[in-house]
XYZ file of N, CA and C in Angstrom:
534
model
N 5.673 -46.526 24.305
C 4.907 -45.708 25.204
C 4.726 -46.419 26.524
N 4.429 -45.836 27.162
C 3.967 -46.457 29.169
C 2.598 -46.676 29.098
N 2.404 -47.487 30.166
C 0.577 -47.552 30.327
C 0.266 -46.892 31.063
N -0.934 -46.639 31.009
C -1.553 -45.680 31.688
C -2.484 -45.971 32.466
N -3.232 -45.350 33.429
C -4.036 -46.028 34.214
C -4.900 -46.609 33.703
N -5.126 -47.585 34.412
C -6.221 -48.795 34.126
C -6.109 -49.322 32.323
N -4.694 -49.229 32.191
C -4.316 -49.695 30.567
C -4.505 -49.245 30.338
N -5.181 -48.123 30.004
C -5.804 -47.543 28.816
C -4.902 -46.337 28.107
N -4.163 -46.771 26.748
C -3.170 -45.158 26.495
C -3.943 -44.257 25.709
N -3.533 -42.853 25.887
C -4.019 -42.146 25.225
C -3.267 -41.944 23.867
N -3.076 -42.025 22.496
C -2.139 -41.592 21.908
C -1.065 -40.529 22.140
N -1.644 -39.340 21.234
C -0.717 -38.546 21.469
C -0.498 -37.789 23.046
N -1.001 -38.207 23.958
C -0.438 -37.980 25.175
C 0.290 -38.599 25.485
N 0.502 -39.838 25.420
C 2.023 -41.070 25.593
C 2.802 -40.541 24.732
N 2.393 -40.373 23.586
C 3.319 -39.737 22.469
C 4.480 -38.388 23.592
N 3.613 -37.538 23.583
C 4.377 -36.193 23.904
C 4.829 -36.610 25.470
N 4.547 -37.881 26.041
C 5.238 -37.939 27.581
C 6.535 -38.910 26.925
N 6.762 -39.450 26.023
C 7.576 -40.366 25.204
C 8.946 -39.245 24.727
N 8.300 -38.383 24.125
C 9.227 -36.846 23.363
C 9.572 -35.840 24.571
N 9.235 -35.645 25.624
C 9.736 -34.852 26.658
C 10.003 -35.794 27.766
N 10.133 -36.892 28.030
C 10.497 -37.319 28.556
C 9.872 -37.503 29.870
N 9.113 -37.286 29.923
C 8.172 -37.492 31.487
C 7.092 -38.117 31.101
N 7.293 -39.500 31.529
C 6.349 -40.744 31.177
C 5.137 -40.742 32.572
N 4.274 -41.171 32.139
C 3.008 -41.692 33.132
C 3.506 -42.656 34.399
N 3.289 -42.643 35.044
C 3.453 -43.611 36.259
C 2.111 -43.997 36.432
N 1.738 -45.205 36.873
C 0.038 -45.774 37.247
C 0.051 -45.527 38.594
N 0.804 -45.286 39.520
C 1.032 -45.096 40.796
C 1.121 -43.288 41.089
N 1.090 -42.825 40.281
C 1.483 -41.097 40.647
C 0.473 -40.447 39.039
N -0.599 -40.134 39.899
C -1.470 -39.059 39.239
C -1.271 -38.121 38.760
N -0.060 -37.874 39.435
C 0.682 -35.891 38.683
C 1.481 -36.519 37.399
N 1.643 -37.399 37.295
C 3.067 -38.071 36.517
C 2.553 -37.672 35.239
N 3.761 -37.675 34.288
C 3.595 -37.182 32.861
C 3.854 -35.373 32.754
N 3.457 -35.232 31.507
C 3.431 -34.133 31.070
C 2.694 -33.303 32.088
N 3.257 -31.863 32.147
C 2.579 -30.673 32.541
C 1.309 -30.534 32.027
N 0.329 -29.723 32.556
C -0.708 -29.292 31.769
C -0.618 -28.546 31.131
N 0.574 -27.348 31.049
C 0.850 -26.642 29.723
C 2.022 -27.100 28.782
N 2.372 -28.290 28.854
C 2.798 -29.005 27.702
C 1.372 -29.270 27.010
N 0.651 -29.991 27.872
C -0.792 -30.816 27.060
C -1.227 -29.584 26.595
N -1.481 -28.432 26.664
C -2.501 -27.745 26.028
C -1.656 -27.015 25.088
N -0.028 -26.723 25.221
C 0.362 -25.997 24.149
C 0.262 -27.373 22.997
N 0.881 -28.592 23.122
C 0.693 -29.544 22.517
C -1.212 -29.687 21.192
N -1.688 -29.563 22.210
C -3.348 -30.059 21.628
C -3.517 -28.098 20.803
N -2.928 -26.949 21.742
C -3.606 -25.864 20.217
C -2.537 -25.868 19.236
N -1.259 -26.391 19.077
C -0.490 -26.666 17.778
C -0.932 -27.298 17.052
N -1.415 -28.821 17.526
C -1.895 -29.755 16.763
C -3.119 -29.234 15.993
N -4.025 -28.791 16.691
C -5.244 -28.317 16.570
C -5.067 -26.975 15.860
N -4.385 -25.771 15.422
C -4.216 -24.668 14.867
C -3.630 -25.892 13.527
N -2.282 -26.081 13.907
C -1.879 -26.602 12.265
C -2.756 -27.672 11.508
N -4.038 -28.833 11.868
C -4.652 -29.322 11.067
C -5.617 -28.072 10.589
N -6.073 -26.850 11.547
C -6.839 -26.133 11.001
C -6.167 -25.663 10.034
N -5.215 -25.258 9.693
C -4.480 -24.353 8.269
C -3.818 -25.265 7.576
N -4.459 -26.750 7.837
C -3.823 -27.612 6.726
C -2.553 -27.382 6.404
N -1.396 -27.080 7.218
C -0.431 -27.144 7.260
C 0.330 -28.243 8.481
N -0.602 -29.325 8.893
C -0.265 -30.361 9.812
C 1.306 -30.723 9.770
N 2.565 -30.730 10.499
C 3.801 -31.173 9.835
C 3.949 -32.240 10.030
N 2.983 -33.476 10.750
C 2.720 -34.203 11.114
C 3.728 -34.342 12.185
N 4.297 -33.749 12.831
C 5.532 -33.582 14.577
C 4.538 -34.427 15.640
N 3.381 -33.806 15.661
C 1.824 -33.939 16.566
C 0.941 -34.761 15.576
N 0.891 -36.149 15.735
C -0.057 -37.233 14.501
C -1.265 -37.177 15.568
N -2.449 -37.672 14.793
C -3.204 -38.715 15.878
C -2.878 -39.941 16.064
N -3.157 -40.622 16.709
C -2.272 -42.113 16.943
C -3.779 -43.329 17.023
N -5.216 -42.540 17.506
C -5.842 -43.554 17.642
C -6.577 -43.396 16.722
N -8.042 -44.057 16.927
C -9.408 -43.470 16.121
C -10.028 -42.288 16.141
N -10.241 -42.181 17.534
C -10.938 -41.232 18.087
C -9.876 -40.013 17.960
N -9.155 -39.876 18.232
C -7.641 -38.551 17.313
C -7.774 -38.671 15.734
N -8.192 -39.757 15.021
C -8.238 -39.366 14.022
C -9.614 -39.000 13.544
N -10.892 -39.197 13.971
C -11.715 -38.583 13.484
C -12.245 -37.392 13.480
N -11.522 -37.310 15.190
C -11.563 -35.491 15.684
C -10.349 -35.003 14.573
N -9.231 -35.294 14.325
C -8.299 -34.682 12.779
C -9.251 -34.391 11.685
N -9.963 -35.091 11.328
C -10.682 -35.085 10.082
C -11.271 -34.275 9.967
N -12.848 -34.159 11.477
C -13.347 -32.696 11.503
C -12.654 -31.487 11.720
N -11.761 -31.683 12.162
C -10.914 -30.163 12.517
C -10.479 -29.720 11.122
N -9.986 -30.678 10.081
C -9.718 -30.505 8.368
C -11.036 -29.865 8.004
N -11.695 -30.684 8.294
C -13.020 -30.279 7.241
C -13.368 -28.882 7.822
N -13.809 -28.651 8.788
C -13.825 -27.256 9.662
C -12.812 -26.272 8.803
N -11.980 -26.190 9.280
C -10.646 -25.889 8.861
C -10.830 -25.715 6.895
N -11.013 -26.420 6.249
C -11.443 -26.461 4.865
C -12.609 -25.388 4.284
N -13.595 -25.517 5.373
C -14.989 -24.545 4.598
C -14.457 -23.184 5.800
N -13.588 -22.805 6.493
C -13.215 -21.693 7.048
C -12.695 -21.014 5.659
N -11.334 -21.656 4.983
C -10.875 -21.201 4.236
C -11.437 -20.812 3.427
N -12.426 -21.835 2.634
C -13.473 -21.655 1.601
C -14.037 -20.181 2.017
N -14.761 -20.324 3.248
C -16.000 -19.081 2.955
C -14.505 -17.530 3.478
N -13.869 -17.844 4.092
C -12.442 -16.274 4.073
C -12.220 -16.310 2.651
N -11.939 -16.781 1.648
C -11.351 -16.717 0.616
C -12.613 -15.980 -0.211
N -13.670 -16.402 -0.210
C -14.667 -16.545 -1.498
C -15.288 -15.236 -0.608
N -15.285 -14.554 0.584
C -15.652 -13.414 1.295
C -14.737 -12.358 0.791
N -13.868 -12.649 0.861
C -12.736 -11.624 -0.033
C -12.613 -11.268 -0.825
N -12.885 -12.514 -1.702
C -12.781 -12.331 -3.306
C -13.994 -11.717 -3.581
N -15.760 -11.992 -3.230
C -16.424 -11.143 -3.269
C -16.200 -9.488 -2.859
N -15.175 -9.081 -1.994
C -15.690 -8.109 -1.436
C -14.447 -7.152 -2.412
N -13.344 -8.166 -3.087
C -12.402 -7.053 -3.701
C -13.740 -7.063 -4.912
N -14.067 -8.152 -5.409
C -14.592 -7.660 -6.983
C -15.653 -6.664 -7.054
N -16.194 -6.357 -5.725
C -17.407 -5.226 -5.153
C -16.487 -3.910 -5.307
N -15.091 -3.775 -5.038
C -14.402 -2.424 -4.970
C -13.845 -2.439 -6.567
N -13.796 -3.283 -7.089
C -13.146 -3.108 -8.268
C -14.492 -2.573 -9.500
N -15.599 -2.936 -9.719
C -16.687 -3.212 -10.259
C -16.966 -1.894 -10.834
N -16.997 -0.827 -10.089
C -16.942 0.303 -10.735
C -16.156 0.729 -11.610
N -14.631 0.473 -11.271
C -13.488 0.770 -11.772
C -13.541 -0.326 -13.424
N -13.754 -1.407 -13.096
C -14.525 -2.116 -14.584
C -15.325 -1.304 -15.425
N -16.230 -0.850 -14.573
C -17.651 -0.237 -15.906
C -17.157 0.998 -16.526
N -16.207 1.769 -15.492
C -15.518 2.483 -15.996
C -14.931 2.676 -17.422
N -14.105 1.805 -17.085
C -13.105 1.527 -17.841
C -13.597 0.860 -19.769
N -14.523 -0.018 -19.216
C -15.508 -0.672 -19.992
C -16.142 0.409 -20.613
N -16.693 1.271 -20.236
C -17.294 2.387 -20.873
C -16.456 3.738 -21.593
N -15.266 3.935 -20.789
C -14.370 4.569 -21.660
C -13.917 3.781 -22.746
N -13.518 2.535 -23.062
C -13.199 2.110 -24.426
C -14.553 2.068 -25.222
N -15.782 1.813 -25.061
C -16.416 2.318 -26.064
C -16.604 3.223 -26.646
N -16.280 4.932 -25.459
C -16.249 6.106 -26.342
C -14.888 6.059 -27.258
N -14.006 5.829 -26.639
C -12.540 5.437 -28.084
C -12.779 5.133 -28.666
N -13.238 3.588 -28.905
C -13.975 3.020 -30.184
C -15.087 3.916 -31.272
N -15.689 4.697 -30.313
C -16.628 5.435 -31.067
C -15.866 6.576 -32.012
N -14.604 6.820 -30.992
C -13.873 8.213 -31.601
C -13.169 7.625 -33.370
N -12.359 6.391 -32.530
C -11.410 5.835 -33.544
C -12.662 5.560 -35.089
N -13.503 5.008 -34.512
C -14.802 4.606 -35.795
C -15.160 5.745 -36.017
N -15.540 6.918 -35.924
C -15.937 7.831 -36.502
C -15.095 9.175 -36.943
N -13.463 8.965 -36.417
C -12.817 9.568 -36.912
C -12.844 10.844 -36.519
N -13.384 10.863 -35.203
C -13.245 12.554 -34.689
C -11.832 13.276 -34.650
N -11.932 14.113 -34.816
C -11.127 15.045 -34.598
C -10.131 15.597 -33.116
N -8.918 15.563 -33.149
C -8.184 15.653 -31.510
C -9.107 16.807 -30.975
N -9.363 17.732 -31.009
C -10.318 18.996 -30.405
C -11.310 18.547 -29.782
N -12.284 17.978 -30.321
C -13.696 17.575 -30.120
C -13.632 16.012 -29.435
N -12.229 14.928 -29.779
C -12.342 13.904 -28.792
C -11.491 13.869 -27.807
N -10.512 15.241 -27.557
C -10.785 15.300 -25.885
C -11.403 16.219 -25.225
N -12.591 17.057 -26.182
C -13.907 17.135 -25.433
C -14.544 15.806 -24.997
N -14.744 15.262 -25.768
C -16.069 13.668 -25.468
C -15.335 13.334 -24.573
N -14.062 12.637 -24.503
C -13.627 12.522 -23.342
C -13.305 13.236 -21.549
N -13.342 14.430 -22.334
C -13.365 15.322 -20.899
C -14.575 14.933 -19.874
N -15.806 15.134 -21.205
C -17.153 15.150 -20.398
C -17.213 13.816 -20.240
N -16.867 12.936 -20.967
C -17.465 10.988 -20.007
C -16.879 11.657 -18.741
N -15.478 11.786 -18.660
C -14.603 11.541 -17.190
C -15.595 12.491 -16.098
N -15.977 14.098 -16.798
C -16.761 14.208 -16.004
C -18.135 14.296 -15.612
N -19.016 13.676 -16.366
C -20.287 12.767 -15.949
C -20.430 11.663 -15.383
N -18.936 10.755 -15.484
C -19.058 9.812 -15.026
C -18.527 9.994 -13.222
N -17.718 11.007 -13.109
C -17.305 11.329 -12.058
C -18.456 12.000 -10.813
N -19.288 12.918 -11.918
C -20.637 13.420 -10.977
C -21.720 12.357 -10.433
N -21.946 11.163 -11.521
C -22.688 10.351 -11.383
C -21.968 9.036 -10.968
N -20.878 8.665 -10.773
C -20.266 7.463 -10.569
C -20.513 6.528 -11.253
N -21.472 6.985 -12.787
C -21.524 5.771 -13.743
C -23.114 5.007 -13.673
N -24.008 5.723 -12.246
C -25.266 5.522 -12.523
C -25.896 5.994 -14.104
N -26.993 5.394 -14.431
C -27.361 5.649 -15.459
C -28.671 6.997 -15.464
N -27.866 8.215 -16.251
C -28.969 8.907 -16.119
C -29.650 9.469 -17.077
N -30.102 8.280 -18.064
C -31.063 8.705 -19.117
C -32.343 8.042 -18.816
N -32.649 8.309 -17.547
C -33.825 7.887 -17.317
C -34.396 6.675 -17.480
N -33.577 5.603 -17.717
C -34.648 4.247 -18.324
C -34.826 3.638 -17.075
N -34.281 3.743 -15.949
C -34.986 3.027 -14.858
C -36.215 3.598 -14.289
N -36.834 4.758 -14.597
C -38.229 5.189 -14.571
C -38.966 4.472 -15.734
N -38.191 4.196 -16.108
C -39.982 4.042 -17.447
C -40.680 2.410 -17.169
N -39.752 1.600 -15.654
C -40.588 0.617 -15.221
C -41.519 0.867 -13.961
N -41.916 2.498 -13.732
C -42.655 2.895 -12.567
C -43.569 3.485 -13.078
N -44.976 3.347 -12.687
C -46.018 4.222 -12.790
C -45.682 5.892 -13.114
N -46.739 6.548 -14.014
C -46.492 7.712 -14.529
C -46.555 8.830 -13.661
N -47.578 8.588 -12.112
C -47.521 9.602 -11.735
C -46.237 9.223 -10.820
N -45.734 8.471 -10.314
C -44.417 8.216 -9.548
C -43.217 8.802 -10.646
N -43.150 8.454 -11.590
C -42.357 9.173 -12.853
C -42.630 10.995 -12.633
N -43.595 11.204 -12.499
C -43.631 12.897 -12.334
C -43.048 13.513 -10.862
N -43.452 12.611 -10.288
C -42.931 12.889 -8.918
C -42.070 13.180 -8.611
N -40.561 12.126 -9.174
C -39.572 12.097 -9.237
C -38.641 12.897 -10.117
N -39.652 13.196 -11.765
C -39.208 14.148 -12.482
C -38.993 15.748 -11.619
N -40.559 16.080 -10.565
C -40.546 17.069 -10.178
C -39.616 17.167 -9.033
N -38.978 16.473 -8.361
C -38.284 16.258 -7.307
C -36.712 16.534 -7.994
N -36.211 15.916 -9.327
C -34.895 16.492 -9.750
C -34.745 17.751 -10.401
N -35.852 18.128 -10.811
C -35.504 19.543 -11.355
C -36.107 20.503 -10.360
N -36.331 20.530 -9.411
C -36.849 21.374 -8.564
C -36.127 22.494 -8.266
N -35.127 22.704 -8.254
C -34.291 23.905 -8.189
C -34.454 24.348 -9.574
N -34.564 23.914 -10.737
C -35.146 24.741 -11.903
C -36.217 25.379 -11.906
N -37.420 24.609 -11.476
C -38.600 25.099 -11.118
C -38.865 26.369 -10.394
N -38.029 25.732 -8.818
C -38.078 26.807 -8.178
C -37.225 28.315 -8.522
N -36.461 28.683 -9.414
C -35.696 29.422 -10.146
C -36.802 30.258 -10.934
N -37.596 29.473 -11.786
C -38.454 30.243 -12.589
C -39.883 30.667 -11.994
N -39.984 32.049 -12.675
C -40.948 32.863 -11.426
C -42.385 32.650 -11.850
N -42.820 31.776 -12.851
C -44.151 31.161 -13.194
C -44.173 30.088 -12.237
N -43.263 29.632 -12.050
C -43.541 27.825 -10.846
C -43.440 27.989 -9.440
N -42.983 29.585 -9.190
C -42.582 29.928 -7.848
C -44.175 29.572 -7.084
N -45.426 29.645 -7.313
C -45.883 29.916 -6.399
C -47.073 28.721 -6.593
N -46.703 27.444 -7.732
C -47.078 25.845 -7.859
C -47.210 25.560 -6.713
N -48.424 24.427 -6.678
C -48.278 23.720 -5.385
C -47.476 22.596 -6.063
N -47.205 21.836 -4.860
C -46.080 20.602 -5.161
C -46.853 19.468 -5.672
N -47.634 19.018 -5.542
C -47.997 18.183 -6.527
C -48.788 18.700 -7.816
């Protein structure tokens, strides 16, 4: 490599004035590399330690290049971490239904195969899972998540889903709402 002003080299900047051929002069300030050699140079280096795919072409050469390498790894490391583990949360969020689904149709089989129903009547049971589970998306609607709420909040809510029944029959037509 060449020296550089006032001795002092930079690594991989001597490096890349060494590989293109335009060395430092201590006498000429412009001398060396372009400034868009140096910066395409420093975001290669700097993109490939981030994707840990370094080919090592662009090393660090000193300390201070290598400790800035290290954080740019480690950076570079918990990027991947939290993209990966963001993803993977967000497919197993789209899949999850399609599980309980599925999970819940082999227990009615199981139920069919164990009890020996009949082809007629078990692709009735099956008709109706596919379509209860299709109206409801597999929420649960036998009520057991009311029975951890107060009784009059339980009526409330009772009177709030059947309300088009209510309102249908001509004894409730003219109820007040609570």
């Amino acid at each position: 490599g060449s020296e550089r002003m006032g001795g002092m080299k930079i690594g991989w900047l001597d490096n890349l004035a060494d590989q293109i051929g335009k060395h430092y002069n201590s006498s000429d300030r412009m001398s060396g590399p372009s400034i868009q050699d140096k910066y395409v140079t420093a975001l290669y280096f700097t993109f490939s330690s981030l994707t840990s795919v370094g080919f090592g072409n662009v090393s660090p050469n000193t300390n201070p290049e290598k400790i800035f390498s290290i954080c740019v790894m480690l950076i570079g490391s918990l990027m991947y971490a939290s993209i990966f583990g963001n993803v993977s949360a967000i497919i197993q969020r789209l899949y999850s239904g399609t599980a309980r689904y599925h999970t819940q149709m082999l227990r009615v089989k199981e139920f069919i195969r164990f009890h020996q129903i009949p082809g007629g009547l078990r692709q009735r049971l099956e008709e109706y899972f596919q379509h209860a589970w299709s109206y409801t998306n597999g929420i649960d609607m036998n009520m057991e998540v009311l029975k951890g709420f107060p009784e009059c909040l339980q009526a409330d809510i009772c009177l709030h889903l059947n309300k088009s029944l209510l309102q249908g029959c001509k004894a409730f037509r003219g109820a007040t709402k609570g």
